[in-house]
Coordinates of C-alpha atoms and ligand atoms in Angstrom, one line a residue:
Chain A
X1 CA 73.0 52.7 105.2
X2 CA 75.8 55.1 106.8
X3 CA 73.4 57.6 108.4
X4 CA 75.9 60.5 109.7
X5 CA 73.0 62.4 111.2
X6 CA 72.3 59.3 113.7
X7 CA 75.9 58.8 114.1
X8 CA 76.5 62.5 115.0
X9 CA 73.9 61.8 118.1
X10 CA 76.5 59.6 119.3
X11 CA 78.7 62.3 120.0
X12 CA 77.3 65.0 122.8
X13 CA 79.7 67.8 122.0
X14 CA 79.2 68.3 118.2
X15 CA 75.7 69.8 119.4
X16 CA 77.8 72.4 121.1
X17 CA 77.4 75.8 120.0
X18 CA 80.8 77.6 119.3
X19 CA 80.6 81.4 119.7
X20 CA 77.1 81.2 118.7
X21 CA 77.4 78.6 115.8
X22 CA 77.2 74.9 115.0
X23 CA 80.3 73.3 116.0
X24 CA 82.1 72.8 112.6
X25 CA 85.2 70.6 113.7
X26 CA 86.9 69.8 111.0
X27 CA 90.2 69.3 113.4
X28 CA 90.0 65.4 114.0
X29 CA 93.3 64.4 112.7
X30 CA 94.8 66.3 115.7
X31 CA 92.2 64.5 117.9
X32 CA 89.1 62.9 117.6
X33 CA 85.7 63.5 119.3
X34 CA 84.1 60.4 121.6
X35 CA 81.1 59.0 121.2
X36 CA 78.9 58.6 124.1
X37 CA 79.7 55.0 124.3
X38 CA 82.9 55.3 125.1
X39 CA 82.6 57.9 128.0
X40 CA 80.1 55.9 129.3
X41 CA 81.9 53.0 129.8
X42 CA 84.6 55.1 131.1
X43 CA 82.9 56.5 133.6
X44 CA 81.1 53.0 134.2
X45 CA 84.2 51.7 135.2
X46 CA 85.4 54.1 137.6
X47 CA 81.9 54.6 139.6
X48 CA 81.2 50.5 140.1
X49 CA 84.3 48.7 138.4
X50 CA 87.6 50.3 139.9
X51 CA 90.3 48.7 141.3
X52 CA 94.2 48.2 140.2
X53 CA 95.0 45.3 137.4
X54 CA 96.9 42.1 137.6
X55 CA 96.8 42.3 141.9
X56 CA 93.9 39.3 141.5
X57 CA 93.4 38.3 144.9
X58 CA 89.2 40.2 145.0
X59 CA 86.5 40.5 143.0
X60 CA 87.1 43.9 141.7
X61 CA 90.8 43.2 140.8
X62 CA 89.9 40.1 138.9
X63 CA 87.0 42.3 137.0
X64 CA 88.8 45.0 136.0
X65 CA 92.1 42.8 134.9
X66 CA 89.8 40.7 132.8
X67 CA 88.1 43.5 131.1
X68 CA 91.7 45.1 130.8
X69 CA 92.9 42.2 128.6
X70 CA 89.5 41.6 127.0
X71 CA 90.2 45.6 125.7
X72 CA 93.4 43.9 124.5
X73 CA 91.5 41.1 122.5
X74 CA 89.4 44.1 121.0
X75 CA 92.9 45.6 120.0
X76 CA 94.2 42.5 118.5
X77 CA 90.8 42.2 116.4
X78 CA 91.1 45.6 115.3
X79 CA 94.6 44.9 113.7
X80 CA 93.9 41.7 112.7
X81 CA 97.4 40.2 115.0
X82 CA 97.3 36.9 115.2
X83 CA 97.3 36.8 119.1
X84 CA 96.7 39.8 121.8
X85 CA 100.2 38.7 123.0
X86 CA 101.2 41.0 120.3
X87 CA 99.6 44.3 121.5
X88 CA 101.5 46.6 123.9
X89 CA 99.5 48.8 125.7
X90 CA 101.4 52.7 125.3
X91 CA 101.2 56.1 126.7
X92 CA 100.6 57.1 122.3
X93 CA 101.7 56.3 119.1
X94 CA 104.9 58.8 120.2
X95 CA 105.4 56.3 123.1
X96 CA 105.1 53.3 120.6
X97 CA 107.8 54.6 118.2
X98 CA 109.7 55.5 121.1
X99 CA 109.8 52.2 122.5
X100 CA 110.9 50.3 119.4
X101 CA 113.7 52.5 119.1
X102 CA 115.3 52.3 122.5
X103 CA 114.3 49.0 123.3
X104 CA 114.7 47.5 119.1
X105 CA 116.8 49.9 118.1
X106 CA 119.3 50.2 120.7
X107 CA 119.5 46.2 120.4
X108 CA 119.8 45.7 116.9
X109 CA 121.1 49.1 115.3
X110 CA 124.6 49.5 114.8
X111 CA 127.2 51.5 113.3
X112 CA 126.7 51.5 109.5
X113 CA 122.9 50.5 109.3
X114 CA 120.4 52.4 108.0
X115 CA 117.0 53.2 108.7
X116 CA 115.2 54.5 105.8
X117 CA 112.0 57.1 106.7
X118 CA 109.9 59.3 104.4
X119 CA 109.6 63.0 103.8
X120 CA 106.2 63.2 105.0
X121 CA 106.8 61.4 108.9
X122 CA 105.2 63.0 112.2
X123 CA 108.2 64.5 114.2
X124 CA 107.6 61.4 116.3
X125 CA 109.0 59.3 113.5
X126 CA 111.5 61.9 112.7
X127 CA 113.1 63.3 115.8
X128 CA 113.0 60.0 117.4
X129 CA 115.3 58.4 114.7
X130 CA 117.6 61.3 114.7
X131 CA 118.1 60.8 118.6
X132 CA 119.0 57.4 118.1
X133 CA 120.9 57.9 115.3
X134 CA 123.4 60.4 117.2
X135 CA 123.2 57.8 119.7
X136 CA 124.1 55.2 117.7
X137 CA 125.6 56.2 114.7
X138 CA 123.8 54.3 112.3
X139 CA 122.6 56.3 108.6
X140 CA 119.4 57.8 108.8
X141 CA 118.0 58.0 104.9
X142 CA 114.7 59.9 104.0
X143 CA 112.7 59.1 101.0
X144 CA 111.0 62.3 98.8
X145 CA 107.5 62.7 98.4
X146 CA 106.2 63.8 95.1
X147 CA 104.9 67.7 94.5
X148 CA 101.7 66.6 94.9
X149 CA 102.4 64.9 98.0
X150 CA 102.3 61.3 96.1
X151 CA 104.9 58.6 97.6
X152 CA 107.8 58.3 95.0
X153 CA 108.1 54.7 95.1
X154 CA 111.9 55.5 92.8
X155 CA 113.4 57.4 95.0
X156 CA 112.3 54.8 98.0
X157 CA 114.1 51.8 96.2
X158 CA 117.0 53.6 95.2
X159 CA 117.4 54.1 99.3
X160 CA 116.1 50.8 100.3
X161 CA 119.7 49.0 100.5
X162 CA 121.2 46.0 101.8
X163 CA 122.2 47.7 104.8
X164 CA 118.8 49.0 105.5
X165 CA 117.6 47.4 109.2
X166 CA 114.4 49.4 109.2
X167 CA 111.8 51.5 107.3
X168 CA 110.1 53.4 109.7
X169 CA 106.8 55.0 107.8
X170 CA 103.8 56.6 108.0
X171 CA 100.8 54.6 106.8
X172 CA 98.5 58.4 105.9
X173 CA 100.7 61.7 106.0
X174 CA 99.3 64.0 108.8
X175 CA 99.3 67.2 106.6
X176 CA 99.3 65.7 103.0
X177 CA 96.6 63.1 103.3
X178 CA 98.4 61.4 101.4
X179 CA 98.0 57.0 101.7
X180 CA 101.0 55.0 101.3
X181 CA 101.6 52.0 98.9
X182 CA 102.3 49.8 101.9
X183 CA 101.5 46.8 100.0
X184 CA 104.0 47.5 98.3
X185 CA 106.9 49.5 100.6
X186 CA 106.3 46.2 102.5
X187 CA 107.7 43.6 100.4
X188 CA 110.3 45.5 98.9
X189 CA 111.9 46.1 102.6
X190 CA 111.3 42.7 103.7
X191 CA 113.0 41.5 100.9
X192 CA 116.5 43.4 101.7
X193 CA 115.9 42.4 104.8
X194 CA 114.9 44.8 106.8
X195 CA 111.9 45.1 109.4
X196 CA 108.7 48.0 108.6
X197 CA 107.3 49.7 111.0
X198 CA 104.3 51.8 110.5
X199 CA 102.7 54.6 111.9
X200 CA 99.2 54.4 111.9
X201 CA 98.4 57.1 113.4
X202 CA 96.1 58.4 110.9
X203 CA 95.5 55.6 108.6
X204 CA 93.8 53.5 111.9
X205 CA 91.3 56.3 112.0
X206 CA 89.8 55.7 108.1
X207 CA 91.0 52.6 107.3
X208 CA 90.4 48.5 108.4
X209 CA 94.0 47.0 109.6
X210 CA 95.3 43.6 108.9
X211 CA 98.8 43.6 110.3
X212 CA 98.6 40.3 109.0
X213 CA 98.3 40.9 105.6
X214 CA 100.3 43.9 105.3
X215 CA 102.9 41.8 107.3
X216 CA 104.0 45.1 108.7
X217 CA 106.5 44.2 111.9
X218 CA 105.6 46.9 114.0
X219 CA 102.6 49.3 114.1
X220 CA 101.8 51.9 115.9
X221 CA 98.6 54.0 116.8
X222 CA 96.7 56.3 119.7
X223 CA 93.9 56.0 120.7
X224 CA 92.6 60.2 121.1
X225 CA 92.5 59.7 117.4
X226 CA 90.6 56.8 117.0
X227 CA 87.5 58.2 119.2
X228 CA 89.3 56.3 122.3
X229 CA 90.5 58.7 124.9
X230 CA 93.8 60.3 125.6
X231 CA 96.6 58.6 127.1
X232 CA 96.7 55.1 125.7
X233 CA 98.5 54.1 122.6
X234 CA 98.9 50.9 121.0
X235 CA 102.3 49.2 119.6
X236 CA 102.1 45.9 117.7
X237 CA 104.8 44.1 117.2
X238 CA 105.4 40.3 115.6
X239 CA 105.7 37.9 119.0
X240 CA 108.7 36.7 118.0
X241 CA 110.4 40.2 117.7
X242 CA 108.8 41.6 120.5
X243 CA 109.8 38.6 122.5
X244 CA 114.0 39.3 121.3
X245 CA 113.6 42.5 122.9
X246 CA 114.9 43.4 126.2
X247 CA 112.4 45.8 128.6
X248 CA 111.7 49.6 127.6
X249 CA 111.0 51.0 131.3
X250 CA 111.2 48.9 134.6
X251 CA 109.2 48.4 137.5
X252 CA 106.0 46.5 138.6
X253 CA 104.1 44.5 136.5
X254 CA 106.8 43.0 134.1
X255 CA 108.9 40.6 136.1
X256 CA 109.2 37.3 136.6
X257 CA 111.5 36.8 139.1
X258 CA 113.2 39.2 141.0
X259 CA 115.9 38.7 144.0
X260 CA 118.4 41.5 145.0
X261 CA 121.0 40.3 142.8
X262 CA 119.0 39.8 139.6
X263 CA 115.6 39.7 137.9
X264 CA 113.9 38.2 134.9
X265 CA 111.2 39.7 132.8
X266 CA 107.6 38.1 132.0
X267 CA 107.3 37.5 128.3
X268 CA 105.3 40.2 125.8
X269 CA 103.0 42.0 126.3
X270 CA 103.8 42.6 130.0
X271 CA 107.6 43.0 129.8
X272 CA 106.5 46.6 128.0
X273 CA 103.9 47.2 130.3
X274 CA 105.9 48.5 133.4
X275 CA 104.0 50.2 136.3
X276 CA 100.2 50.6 136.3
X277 CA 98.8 51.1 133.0
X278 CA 96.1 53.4 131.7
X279 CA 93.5 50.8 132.3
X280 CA 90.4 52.2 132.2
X281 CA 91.5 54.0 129.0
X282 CA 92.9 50.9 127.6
X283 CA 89.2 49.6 128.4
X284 CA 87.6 53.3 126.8
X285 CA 90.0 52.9 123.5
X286 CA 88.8 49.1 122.9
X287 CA 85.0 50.5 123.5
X288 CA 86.0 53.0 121.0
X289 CA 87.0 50.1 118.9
X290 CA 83.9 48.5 118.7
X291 CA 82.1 51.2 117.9
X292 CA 84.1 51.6 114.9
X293 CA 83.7 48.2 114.1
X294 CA 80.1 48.1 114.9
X295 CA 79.7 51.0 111.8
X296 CA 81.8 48.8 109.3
X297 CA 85.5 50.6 108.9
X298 CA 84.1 49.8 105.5
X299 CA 81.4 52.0 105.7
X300 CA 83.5 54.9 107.4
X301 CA 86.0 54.6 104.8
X302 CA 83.5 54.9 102.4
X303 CA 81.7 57.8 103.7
X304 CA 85.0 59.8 104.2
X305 CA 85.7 59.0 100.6
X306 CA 82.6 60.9 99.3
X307 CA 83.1 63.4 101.7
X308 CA 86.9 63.7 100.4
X309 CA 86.1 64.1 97.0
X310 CA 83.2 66.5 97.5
X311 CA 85.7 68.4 100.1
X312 CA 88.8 68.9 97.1
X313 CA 85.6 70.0 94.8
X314 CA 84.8 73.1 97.4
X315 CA 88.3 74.0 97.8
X316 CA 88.6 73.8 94.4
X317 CA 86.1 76.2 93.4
X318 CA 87.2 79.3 96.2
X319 CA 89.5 81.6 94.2
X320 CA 93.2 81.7 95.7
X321 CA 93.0 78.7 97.4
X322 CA 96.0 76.4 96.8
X323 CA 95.6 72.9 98.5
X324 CA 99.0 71.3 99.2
X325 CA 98.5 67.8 99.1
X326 CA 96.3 66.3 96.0
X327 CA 97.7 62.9 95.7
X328 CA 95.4 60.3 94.0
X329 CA 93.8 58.3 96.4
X330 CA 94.4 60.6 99.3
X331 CA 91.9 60.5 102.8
X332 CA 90.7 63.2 104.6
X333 CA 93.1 65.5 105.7
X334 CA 93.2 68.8 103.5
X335 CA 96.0 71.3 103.7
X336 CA 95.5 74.7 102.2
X337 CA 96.9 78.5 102.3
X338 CA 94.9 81.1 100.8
X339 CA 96.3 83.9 98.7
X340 CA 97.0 86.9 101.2
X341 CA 95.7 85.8 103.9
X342 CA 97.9 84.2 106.5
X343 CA 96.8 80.9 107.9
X344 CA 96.7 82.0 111.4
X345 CA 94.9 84.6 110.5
X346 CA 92.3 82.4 108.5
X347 CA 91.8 80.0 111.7
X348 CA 91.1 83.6 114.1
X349 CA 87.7 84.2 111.4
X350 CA 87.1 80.8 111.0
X351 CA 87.3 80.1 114.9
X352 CA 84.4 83.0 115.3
X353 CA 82.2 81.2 112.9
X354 CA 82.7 78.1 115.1
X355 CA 84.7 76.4 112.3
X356 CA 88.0 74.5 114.2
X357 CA 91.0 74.0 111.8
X358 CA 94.2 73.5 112.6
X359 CA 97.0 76.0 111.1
X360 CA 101.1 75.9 111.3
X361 CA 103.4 73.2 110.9
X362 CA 101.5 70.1 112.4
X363 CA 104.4 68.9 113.9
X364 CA 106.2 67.8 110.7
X365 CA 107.8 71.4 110.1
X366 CA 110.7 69.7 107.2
X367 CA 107.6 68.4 105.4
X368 CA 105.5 71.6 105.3
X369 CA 108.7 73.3 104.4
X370 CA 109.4 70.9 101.7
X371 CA 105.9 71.6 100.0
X372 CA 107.2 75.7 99.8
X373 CA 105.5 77.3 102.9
X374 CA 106.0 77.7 106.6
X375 CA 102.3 77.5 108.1
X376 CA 99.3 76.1 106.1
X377 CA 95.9 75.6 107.1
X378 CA 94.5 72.1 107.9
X379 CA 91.1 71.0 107.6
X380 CA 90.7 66.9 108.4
X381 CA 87.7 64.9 108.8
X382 CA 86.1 62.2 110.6
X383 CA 83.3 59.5 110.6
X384 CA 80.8 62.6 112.1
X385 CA 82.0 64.9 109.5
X386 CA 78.9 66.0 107.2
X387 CA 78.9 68.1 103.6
X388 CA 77.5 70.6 105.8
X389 CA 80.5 70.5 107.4
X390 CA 82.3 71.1 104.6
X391 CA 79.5 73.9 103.4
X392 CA 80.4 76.1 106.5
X393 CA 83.8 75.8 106.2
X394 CA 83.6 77.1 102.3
X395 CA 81.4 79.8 103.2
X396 CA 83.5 80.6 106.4
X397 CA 87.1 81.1 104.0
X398 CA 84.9 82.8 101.7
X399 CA 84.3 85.5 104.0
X400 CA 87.4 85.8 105.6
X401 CA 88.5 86.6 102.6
X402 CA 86.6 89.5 102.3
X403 CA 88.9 90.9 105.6
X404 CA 91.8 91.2 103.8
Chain B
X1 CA 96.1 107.5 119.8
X2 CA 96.2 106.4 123.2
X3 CA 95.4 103.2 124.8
X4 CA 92.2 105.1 126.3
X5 CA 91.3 106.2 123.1
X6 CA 91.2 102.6 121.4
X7 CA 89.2 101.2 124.5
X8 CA 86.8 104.0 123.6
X9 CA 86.6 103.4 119.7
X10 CA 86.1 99.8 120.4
X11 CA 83.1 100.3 122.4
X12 CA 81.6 101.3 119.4
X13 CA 82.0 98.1 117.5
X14 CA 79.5 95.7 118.9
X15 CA 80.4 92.7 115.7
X16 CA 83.3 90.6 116.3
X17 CA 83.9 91.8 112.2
X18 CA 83.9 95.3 113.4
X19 CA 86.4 94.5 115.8
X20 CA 88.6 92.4 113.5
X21 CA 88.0 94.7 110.7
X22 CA 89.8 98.0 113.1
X23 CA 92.7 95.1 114.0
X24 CA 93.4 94.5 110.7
X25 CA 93.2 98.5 109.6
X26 CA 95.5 98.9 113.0
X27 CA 98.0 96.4 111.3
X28 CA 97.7 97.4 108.0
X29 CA 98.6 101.4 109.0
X30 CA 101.6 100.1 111.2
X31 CA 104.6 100.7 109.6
X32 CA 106.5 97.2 108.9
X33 CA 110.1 96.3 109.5
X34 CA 112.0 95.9 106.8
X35 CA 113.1 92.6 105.8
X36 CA 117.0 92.9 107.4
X37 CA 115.2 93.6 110.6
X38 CA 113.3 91.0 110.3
X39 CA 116.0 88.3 111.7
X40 CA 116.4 85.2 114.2
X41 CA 117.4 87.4 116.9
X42 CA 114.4 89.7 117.1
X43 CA 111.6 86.9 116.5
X44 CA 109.6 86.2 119.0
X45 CA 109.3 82.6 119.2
X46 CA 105.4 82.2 118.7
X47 CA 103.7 79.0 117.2
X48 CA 101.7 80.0 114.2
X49 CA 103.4 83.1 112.9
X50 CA 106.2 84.8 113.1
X51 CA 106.6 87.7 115.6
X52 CA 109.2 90.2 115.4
X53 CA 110.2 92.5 118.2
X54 CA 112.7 95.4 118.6
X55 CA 113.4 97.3 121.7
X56 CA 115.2 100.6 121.7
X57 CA 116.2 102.6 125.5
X58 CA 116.7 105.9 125.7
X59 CA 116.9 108.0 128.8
X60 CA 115.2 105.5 130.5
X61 CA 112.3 105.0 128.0
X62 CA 111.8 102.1 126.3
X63 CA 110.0 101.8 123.0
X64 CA 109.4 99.4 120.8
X65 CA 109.1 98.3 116.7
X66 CA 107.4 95.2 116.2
X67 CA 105.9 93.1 113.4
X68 CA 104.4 89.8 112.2
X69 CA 103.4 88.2 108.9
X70 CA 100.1 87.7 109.8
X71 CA 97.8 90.5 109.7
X72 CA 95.3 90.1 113.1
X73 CA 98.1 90.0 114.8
X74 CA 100.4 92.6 113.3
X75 CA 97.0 94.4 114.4
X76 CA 97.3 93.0 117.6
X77 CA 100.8 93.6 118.3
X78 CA 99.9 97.8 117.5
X79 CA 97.6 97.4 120.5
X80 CA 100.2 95.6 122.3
X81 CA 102.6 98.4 121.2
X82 CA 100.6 101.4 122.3
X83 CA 100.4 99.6 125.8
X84 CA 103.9 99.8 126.3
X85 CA 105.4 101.9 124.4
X86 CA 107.7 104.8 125.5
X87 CA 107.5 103.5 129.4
X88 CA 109.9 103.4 132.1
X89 CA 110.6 100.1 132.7
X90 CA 108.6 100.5 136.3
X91 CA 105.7 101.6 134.2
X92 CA 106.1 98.3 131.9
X93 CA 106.2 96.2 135.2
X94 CA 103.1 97.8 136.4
X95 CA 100.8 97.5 133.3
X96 CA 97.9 95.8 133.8
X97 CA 97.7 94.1 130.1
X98 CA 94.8 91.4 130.9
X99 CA 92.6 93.8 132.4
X100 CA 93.1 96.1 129.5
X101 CA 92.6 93.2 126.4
X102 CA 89.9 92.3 128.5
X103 CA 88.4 95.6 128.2
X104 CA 89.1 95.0 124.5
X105 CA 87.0 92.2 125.0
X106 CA 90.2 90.4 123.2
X107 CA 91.0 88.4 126.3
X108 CA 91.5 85.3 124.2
X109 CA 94.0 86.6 122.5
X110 CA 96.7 86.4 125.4
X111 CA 95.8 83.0 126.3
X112 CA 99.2 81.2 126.2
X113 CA 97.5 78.4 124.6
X114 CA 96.6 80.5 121.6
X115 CA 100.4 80.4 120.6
X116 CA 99.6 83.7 118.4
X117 CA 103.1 85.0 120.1
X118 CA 101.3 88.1 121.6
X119 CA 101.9 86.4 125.0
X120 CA 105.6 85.2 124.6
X121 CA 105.5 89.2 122.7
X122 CA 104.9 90.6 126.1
X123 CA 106.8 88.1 128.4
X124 CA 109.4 89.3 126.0
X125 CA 108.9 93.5 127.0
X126 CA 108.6 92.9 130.0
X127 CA 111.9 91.0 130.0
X128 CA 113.2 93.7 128.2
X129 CA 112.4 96.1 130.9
X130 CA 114.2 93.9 132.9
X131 CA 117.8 93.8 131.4
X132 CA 118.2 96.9 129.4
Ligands
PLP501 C1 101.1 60.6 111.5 C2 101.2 60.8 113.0 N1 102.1 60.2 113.7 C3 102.3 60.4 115.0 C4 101.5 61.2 115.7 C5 101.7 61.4 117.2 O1 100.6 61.0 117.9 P1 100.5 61.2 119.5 O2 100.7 62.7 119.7 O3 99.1 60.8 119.8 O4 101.5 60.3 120.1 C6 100.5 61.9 115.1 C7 99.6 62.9 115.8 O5 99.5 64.0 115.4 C8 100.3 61.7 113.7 O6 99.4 62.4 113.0

């Protein structure tokens, strides 16, 4: 039994009242809320467990590096990789895309390559191929999304060609909701030889993982998102790609040998890894982990696909509500304007009556242009989010629009 | 109606609807730009709506036509307007806007991290009042 009224417990802050009312946050795809656990643990480690990683020679050092890369095995679990020697510890899924591209890219792209991207990517998987491409001069090809925000699997293997080194793609569209056939984009890309990375950005947050059976090459997720704090992101990438690849930043902590004339770089993970990391939020994000793990992913999924139909069934029913974004199959995240009322405007009444949405471009401005407007509302769930939830937010843009 | 005035009529609204309700009537009864106004070089780069903004000096005074496509804070931008409008550029430097939004009670509203634009709006006049 999911019991979402226990696991709202778990989380201190959705008891806070917000100008007087229930906290109604229904803005987790931005960022998630963190269970107890995971603040605990963080703050467990910084009041009797602190000390700088990988400088072993005391006790504390040799704790806090072994809990560091047992956070790693949690990572590796998560995804499903077939060893932890696949899982770069990042600043964010923005620092994980960034890194394939200088340090893959800039290796292996050249002049007259593509790399093939949707309609529907975060500007971290837009922007950051457009940079490289001016850089490098290869093609940069994006593949439509449907009207209603469905993948249109045609127009991807019309633009999947031989000279294709890379599909760069979002696993779960940010303002569409929409899930991609990666089982499918997958095989078709390996097959004209080119590599898939995937942003799971929002997919990791409501779905299990198995890199291994998607047979993705890279993915790519943060962990504010999945209930894991700020300031730690995850790349995974296939050993023996990661291992072809030459360092993204350089310092301490990734070096093998190093004389004035020359140095040579420890093997994946650590060659990626330069500097101290975020440790102790490496250590938070795999406690985050485990509490997802320890509710089932199945489970979550589950619960956010009730919660998903009966949320597309209330903003169904409010008169002058267009939702932009109805794909079959599609998670949580629910885009909407409202017929004269302005979506900043919306979030202002809804913000009084404690109700946290998110409203203009969310960062993927071409997209939300695509779909005919220049600001929509955003509503997105999470494993905490109740009907209730959803109840408030109905009545909320029901009487906001009685303001205009 | 002057700036004193408004703080006075909003003493009387005790409901944050009251209050929104007299911003949105404030937006509504100020006059819009029309659409050829309404171009790149008058926006006021703001987040979540667009923000127009067009000064006009004469003899020293500066006043101001501004608009948005969002309602609260076209209504906002008429408080924002009466502030400063037909001012000396001095008297736009020495406007006290927080203390006077927070008289309002609509402090949160020129919170930078609110990207409405009403704070890049009055960076914006005040920059005006600077080079014209
Ligand atoms: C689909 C997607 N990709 C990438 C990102 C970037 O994540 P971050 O800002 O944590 O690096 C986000 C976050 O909004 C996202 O939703």
């Amino acid at each position: 039994m999911y019991d979402v009224d226990a696991i709202r417990k778990d989380f201190p802050i959705l008891a806070l009242k917000i100008n007087g009312c229930p906290n109604t946050f229904l803005d987790s795809a931005a960022s998630a809320q963190k269970p107890k656990v995971v603040i605990d643990k963080m703050n467990e480690m910084y009041l009797h467990e602190y000390s700088n990683v990988h400088r072993g020679s005391y006790l504390l050092s040799e704790e806090i590096t072994s809990a560091f890369e047992e956070a790693r095995n949690t990572v590796q679990k998560f995804l499903n990789a077939k060893s932890s020697s696949e899982i770069v510890f990042t600043r964010s899924a923005t620092e994980s895309i960034n890194l394939v591209a200088a340090s893959w890219g800039r290796k292996f792209l050249k002049s007259g390559d593509e790399v093939l991207i949707s309609e529907a990517e975060h500007h971290a998987n837009l922007v950051t191929w457009q940079v490289l491409r001016d850089e490098i001069g290869f093609k940069l090809n994006i593949c439509r999304v449907n009207d209603d925000g469905s993948f249109d699997m045609e127009d991807f293997s019309r633009k999947l060609t031989p000279n294709t080194k890379l599909v760069a793609i979002t696993g779960m569209s940010n303002v569409l909701g929409t899930i991609f056939p990666l089982q499918e984009i997958i095989p078709l890309a390996h097959a004209k030889g080119a590599k898939v990375l995937v942003d799971a950005c929002q997919l990791a947050v409501h779905q299990s993982l198995d890199v291994q059976a998607l047979d993705c090459d890279f993915l790519a997720f943060s962990g504010h998102k999945t209930y894991g704090p700020t300031g730690i992101g995850v790349l995974y990438g296939k050993y023996e790609l990661l291992d072809a690849m030459p360092p993204y930043q350089c310092g301490g902590d990734m070096v093998d040998v190093v004389t004035y004339e020359h140095t040579t770089f420890d093997p994946p993970p650590a060659r990626f890894e330069a500097g101290t990391p975020a440790i102790v939020e490496a250590i938070g994000l795999a406690e985050a982990l485990k509490y997802m793990m320890s509710l089932g992913l199945d489970n979550i999924t589950s619960h956010e696909n009730e919660l998903t139909a009966y949320t597309i069934a209330k903003l169904s029913s409010i008169d002058g509500l267009r939702q932009i974004g109805t794909a079959k199959g599609k998670g949580g995240v629910f885009s909407f304007v409202v017929d004269g009322i302005h979506p900043q405007d919306l979030a202002f009444i809804l913000d009084k009556e404690g109700v946290a949405i998110r409203v203009g471009h969310h960062c993927a401005a071409p997209l939300v242009q695509r779909m005919g407007y220049s600001s929509v509302a955003r509503a997105s769930l999470g494993l905490y989010t109740t009907k209730e939830d959803i109840d408030i937010l109905v009545r909320a843009i029901n009487k906001a629009k009685t303001f205009f | 109606m002057t700036i004193e005035e408004l703080i006075e009529n909003f003493a009387f609204l005790d409901s944050w609807e009251d209050k929104y309700r007299y911003i949105i009537d404030l937006g509504e009864k100020m006059p819009s730009l029309s659409a050829d106004k309404k171009t790149d070089e008058w926006l006021v780069k703001g987040c979540q709506s667009q923000v127009w903004l067009i000064p006009c000096k004469s003899n020293d005074i500066i006043s101001f036509q501004g608009d948005s496509d969002a309602m609260i804070v076209k209504g906002l931008i008429a408080i924002v307007l009466l502030i400063y409008n037909n001012k000396s550029p001095s008297e736009i430097k020495a406007v006290a806007v927080d203390d006077i939004f927070a008289k309002l009670g609509l402090k949160e509203h020129l919170s930078p991290s609110r990207r409405n634009g009403l704070e890049a709006m009055i960076a914006k006049i005040r920059h005006y009042a600077d080079i014209l």
